[in-house]
CSV table of C-alpha atoms in Angstrom, one decimal:
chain,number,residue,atom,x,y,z
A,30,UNK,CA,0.0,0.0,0.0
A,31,UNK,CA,1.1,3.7,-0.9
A,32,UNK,CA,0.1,6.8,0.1
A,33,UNK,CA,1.1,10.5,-0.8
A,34,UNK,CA,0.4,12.4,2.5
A,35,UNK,CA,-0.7,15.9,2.2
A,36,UNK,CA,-0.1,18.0,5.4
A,37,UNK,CA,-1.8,21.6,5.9
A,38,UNK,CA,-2.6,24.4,7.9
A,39,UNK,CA,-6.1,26.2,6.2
A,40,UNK,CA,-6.1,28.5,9.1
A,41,UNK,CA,-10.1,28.3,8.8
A,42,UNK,CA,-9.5,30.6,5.5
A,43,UNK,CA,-12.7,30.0,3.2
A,44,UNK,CA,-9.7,30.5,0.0
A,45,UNK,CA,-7.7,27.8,1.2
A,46,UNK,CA,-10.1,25.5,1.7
A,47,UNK,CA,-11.1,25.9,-2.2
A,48,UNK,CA,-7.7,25.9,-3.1
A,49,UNK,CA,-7.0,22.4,-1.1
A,50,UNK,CA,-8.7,20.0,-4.2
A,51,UNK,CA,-6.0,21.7,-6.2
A,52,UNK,CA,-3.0,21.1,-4.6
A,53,UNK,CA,-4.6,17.5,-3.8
A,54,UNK,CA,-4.6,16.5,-7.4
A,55,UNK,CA,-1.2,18.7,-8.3
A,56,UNK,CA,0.7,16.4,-5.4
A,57,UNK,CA,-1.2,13.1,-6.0
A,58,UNK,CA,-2.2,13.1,-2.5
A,59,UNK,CA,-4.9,10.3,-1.3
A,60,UNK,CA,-4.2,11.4,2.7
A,61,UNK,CA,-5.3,14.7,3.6
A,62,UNK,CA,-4.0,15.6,7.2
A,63,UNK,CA,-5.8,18.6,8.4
A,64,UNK,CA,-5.5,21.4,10.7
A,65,UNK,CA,-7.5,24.4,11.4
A,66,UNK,CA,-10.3,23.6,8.7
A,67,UNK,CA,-12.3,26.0,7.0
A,68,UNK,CA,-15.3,23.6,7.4
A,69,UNK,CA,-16.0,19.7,7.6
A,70,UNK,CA,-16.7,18.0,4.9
A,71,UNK,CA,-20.1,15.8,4.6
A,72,UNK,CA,-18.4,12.4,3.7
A,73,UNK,CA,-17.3,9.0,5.7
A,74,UNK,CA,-13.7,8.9,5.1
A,75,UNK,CA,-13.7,12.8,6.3
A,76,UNK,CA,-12.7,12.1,10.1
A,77,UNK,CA,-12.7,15.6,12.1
A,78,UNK,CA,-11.9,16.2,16.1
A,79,UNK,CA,-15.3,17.7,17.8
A,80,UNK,CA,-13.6,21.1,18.3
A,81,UNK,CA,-13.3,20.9,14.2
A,82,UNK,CA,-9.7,21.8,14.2
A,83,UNK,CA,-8.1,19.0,13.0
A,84,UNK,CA,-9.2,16.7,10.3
A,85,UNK,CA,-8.4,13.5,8.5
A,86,UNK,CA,-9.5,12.8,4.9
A,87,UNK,CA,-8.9,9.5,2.9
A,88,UNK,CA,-9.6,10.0,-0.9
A,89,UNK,CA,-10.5,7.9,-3.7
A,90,UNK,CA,-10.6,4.6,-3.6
A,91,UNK,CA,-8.3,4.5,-0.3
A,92,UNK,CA,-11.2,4.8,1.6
A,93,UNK,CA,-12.4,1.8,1.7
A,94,UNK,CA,-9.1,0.8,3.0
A,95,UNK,CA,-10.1,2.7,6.1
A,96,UNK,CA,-10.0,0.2,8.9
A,97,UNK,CA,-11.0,2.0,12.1
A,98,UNK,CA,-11.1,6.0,12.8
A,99,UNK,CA,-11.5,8.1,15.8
A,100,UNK,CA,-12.0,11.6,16.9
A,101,UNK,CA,-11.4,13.8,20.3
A,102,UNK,CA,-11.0,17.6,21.1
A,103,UNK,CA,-8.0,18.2,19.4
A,104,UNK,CA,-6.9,15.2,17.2
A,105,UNK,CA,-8.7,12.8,14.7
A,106,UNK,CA,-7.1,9.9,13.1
A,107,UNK,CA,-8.2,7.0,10.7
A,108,UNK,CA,-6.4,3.4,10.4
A,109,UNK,CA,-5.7,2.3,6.7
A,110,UNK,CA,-4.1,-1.6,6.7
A,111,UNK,CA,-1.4,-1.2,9.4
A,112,UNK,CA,-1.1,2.7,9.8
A,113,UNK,CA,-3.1,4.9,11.7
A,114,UNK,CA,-2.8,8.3,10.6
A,115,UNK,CA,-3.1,11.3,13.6
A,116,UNK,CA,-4.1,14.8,12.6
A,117,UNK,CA,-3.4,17.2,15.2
A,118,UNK,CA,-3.8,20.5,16.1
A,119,UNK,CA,-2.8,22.4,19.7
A,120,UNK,CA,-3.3,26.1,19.7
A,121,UNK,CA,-0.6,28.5,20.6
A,122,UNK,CA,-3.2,30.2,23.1
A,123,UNK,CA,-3.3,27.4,25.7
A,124,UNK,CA,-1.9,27.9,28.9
A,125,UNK,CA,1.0,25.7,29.8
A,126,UNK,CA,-1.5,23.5,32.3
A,127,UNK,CA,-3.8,23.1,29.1
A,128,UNK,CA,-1.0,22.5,26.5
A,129,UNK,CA,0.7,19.7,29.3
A,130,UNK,CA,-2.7,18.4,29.4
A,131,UNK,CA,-3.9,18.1,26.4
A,132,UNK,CA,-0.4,16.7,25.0
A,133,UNK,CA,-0.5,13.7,27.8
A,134,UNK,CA,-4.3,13.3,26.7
A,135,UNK,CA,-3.0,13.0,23.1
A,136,UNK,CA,-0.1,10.8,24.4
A,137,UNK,CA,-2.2,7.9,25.9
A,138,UNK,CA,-4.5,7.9,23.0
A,139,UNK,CA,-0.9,7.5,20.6
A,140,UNK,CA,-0.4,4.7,23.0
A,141,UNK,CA,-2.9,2.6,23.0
A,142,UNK,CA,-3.2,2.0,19.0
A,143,UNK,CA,-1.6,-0.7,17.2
A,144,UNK,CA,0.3,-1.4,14.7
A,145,UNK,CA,2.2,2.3,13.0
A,146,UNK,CA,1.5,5.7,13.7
A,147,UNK,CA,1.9,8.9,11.5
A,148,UNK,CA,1.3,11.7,14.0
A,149,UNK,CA,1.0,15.5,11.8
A,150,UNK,CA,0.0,18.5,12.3
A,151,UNK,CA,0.2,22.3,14.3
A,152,UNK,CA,2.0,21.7,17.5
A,153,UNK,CA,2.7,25.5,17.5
A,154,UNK,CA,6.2,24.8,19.8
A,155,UNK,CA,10.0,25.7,19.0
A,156,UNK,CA,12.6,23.1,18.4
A,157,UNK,CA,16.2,23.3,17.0
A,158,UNK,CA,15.5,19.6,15.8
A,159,UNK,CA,13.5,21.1,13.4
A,160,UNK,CA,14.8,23.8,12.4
A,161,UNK,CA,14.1,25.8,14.8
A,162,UNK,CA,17.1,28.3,16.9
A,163,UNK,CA,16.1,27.5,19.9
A,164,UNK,CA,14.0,24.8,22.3
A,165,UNK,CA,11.0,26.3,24.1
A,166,UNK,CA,9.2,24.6,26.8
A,167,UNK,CA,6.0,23.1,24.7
A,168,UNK,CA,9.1,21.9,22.4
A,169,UNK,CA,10.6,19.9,25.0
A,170,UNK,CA,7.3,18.4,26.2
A,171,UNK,CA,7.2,16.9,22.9
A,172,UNK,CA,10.4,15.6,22.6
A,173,UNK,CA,10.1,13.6,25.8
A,174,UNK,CA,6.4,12.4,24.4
A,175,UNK,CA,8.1,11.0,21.2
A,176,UNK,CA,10.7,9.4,23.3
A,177,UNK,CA,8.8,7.8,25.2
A,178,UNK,CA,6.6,6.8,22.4
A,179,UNK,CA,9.5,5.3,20.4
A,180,UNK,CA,8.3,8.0,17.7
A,181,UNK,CA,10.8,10.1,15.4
A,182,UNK,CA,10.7,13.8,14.3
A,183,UNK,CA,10.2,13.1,10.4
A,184,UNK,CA,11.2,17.5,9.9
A,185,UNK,CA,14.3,18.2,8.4
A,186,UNK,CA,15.8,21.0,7.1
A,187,UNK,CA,15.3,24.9,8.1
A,188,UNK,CA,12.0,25.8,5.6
A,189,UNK,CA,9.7,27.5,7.3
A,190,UNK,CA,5.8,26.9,7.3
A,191,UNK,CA,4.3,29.5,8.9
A,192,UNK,CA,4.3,32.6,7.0
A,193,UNK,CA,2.9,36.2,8.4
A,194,UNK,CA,4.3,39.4,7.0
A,195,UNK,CA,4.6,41.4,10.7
A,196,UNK,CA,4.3,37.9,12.8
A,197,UNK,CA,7.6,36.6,11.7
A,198,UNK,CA,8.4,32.9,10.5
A,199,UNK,CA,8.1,30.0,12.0
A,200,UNK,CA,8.1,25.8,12.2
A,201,UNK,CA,5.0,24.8,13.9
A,202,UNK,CA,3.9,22.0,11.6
A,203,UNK,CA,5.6,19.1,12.2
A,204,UNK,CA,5.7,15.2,11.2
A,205,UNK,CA,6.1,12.3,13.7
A,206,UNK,CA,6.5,8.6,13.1
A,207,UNK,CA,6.8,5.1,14.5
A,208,UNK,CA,10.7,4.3,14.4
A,209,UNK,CA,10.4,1.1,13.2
A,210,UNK,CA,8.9,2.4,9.6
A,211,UNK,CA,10.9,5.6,9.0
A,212,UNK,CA,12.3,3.0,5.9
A,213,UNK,CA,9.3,3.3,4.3
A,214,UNK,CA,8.9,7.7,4.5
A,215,UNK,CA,10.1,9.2,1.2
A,216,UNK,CA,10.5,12.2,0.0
A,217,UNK,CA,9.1,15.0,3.0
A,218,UNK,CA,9.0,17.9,1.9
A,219,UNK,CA,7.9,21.7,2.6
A,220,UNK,CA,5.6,23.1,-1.0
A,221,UNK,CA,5.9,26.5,-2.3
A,222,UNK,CA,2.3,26.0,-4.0
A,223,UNK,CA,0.5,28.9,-3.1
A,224,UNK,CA,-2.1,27.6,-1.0
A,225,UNK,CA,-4.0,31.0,0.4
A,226,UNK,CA,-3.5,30.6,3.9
A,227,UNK,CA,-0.4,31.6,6.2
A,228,UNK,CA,1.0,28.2,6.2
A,229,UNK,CA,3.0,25.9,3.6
A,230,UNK,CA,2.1,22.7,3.1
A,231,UNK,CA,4.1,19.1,3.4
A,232,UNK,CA,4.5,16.5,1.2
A,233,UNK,CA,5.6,12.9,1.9
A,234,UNK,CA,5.2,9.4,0.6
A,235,UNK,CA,4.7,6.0,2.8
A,236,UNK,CA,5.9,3.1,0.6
A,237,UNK,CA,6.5,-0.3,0.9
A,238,UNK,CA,9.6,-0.5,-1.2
A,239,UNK,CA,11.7,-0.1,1.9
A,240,UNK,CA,14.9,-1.5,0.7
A,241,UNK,CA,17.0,1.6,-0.8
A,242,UNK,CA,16.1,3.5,2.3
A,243,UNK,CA,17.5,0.6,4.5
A,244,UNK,CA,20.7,1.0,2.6
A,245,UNK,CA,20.7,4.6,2.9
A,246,UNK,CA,19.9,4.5,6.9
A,247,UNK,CA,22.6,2.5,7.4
A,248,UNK,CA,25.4,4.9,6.2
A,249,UNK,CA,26.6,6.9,8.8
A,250,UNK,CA,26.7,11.2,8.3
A,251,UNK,CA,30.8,11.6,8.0
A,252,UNK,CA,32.3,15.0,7.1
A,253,UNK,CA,35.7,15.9,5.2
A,254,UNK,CA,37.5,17.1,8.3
A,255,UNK,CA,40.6,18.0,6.1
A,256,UNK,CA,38.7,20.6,4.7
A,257,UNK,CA,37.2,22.1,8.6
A,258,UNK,CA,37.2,25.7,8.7
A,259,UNK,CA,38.2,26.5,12.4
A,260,UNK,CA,37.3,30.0,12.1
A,261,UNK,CA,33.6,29.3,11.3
A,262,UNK,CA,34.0,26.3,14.3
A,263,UNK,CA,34.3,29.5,16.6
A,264,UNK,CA,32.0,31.5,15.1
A,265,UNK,CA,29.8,28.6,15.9
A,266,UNK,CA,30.7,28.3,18.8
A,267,UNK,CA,30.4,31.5,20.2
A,268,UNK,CA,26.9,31.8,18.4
A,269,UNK,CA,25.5,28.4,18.8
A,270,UNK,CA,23.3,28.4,22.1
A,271,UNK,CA,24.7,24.7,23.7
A,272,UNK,CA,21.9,22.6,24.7
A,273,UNK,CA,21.1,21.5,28.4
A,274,UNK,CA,19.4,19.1,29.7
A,275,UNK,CA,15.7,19.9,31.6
A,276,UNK,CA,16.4,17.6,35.1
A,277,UNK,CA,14.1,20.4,36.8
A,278,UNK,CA,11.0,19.2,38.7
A,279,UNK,CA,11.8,15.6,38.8
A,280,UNK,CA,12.6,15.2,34.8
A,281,UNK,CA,15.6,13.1,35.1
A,282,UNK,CA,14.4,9.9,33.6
A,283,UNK,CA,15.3,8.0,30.6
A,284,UNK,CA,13.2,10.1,27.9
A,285,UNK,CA,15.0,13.4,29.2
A,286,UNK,CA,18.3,12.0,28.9
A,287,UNK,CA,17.3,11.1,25.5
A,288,UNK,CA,16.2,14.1,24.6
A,289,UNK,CA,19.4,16.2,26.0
A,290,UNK,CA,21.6,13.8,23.9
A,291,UNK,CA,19.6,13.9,20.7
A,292,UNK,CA,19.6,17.8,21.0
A,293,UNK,CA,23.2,17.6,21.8
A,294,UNK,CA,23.4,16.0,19.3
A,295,UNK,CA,21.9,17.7,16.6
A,296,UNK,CA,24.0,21.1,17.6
A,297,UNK,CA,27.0,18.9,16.8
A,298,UNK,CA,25.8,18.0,13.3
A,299,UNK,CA,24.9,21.9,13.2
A,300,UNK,CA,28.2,23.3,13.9
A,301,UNK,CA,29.9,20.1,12.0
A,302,UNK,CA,27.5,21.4,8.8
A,303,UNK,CA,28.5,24.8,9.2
A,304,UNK,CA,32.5,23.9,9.4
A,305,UNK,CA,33.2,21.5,6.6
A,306,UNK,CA,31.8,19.9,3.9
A,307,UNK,CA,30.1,16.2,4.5
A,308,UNK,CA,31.9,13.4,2.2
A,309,UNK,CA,31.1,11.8,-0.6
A,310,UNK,CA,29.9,8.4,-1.1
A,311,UNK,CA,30.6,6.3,-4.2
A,312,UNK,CA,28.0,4.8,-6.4
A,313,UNK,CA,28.2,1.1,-5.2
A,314,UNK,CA,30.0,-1.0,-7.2
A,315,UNK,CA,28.5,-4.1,-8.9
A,316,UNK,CA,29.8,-7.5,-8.4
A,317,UNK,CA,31.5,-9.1,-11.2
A,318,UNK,CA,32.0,-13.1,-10.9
């Protein structure tokens, strides 16, 4: 089974939503993963949380592939085969009580289903893992959710996807995804389709064919350290904020540790990308008997 994912932000703009069928057909996408809809659609395989800011839509003839589906406040998810797909969608104008609460509410639901899990959607927090400059608090909340989850941060890359002339850009949409399948997720991406609302959308595809990506996961990240510039290692350095680890209020258990060395290190990789370039890897050779 494969699926083109298409994840957006309509910011409840009546333009976007018209614009959505669109960008749909001009991606190939059969998944629509919703946030902040301009209004619900009338249709089974349209799957929508009760506060109708998050939305799950399975088109064509995937939806009769659609398995099981569920909805609460602020998430709504559909099973097709073995994955269940999570839209999601927390607003930035929840207190920290509410955004704690409705994170660990989203958490034991995550939990409890079987089988793979594609979580996607506004999280509205601040990460340097993706892409962010710095780590805020909701951002680190999330990080120890995926951790303890055994989920991965699918983001790469610096593109923004929230766009406001006077509001400043930002990352608040964000992919998650059971470890165990990231060798079938190809091709994420950030869209520069115009799509009417303040957001950009994502792209991604869930194959099967999990072979080539195998290979590929296996290589470790090396960089051409004859070639380091030292001066931009200081300038790095001296910019870089360093990571530390949040042990406050009892938090020193095995998902923060994991978190402070999985943001250590990505501002390692940071300052390594900044210094020198990465090497090269040859095409692999065929056998010859």
């Amino acid at each position: 089974m494969d699926l083109t994912i298409l994840q957006c932000n309509l910011n409840g703009r009546s333009a976007a939503h018209s614009l959505l069928p669109q960008i749909a057909a001009e991606t190939d996408a059969n998944v629509l993963v919703i946030s902040q809809q301009y209004r619900n659609l009338s249709e089974p395989s349209w799957i929508a949380s009760s506060s109708n800011t998050a939305a799950v839509s399975v088109q064509g003839v995937n939806a009769a592939r659609i398995i099981d589906s569920g909805a609460e406040k602020d998430y709504a998810w559909v099973r097709v085969g073995s994955v269940t797909i999570v839209s999601v969608y927390l607003s930035p104008n929840n207190s920290a009580r509410e955004y704690e609460d409705k994170l660990e509410a989203l958490e034991d639901v995550v939990r409890n289903l079987t089988g793979y899990v594609i979580g996607a959607g506004d999280f509205n927090a601040r990460v340097i893992e993706w892409g962010m400059p710095t780590t805020n608090r909701r951002g680190r909340l999330i990080l120890q959710m995926v951790a303890r989850l055994e989920l991965e941060v699918i983001n790469h890359g610096n593109v923004t996807t929230y766009r406001r002339p006077g509001f400043g850009n930002s990352i608040p949409d964000i992919t998650l995804a059971t470890d165990r399948m990231l060798t079938r997720l190809r091709g994420w991406r950030v869209i520069e389709n115009n799509t009417a609302s303040d957001h950009q959308y994502i792209v991604f595809n869930l194959t099967n064919d999990a072979t080539s990506r195998q290979r590929q996961s296996m290589r470790t990240t090396r960089w051409d350290i004859g070639r380091i510039n030292r001066d931009e290692i200081r300038r790095q350095l001296r910019n870089v904020a360093i990571p530390s680890a949040d042990l406050s209020q009892g938090r020193a258990d095995q998902a923060a540790a994991e978190w402070s060395a999985n943001d250590l290190e990505k501002y390692l990789q940071r300052i390594c990308e900044a210094a020198m370039p990465r090497k090269r890897y040859r095409q692999d050779r065929r056998q010859t008997y």
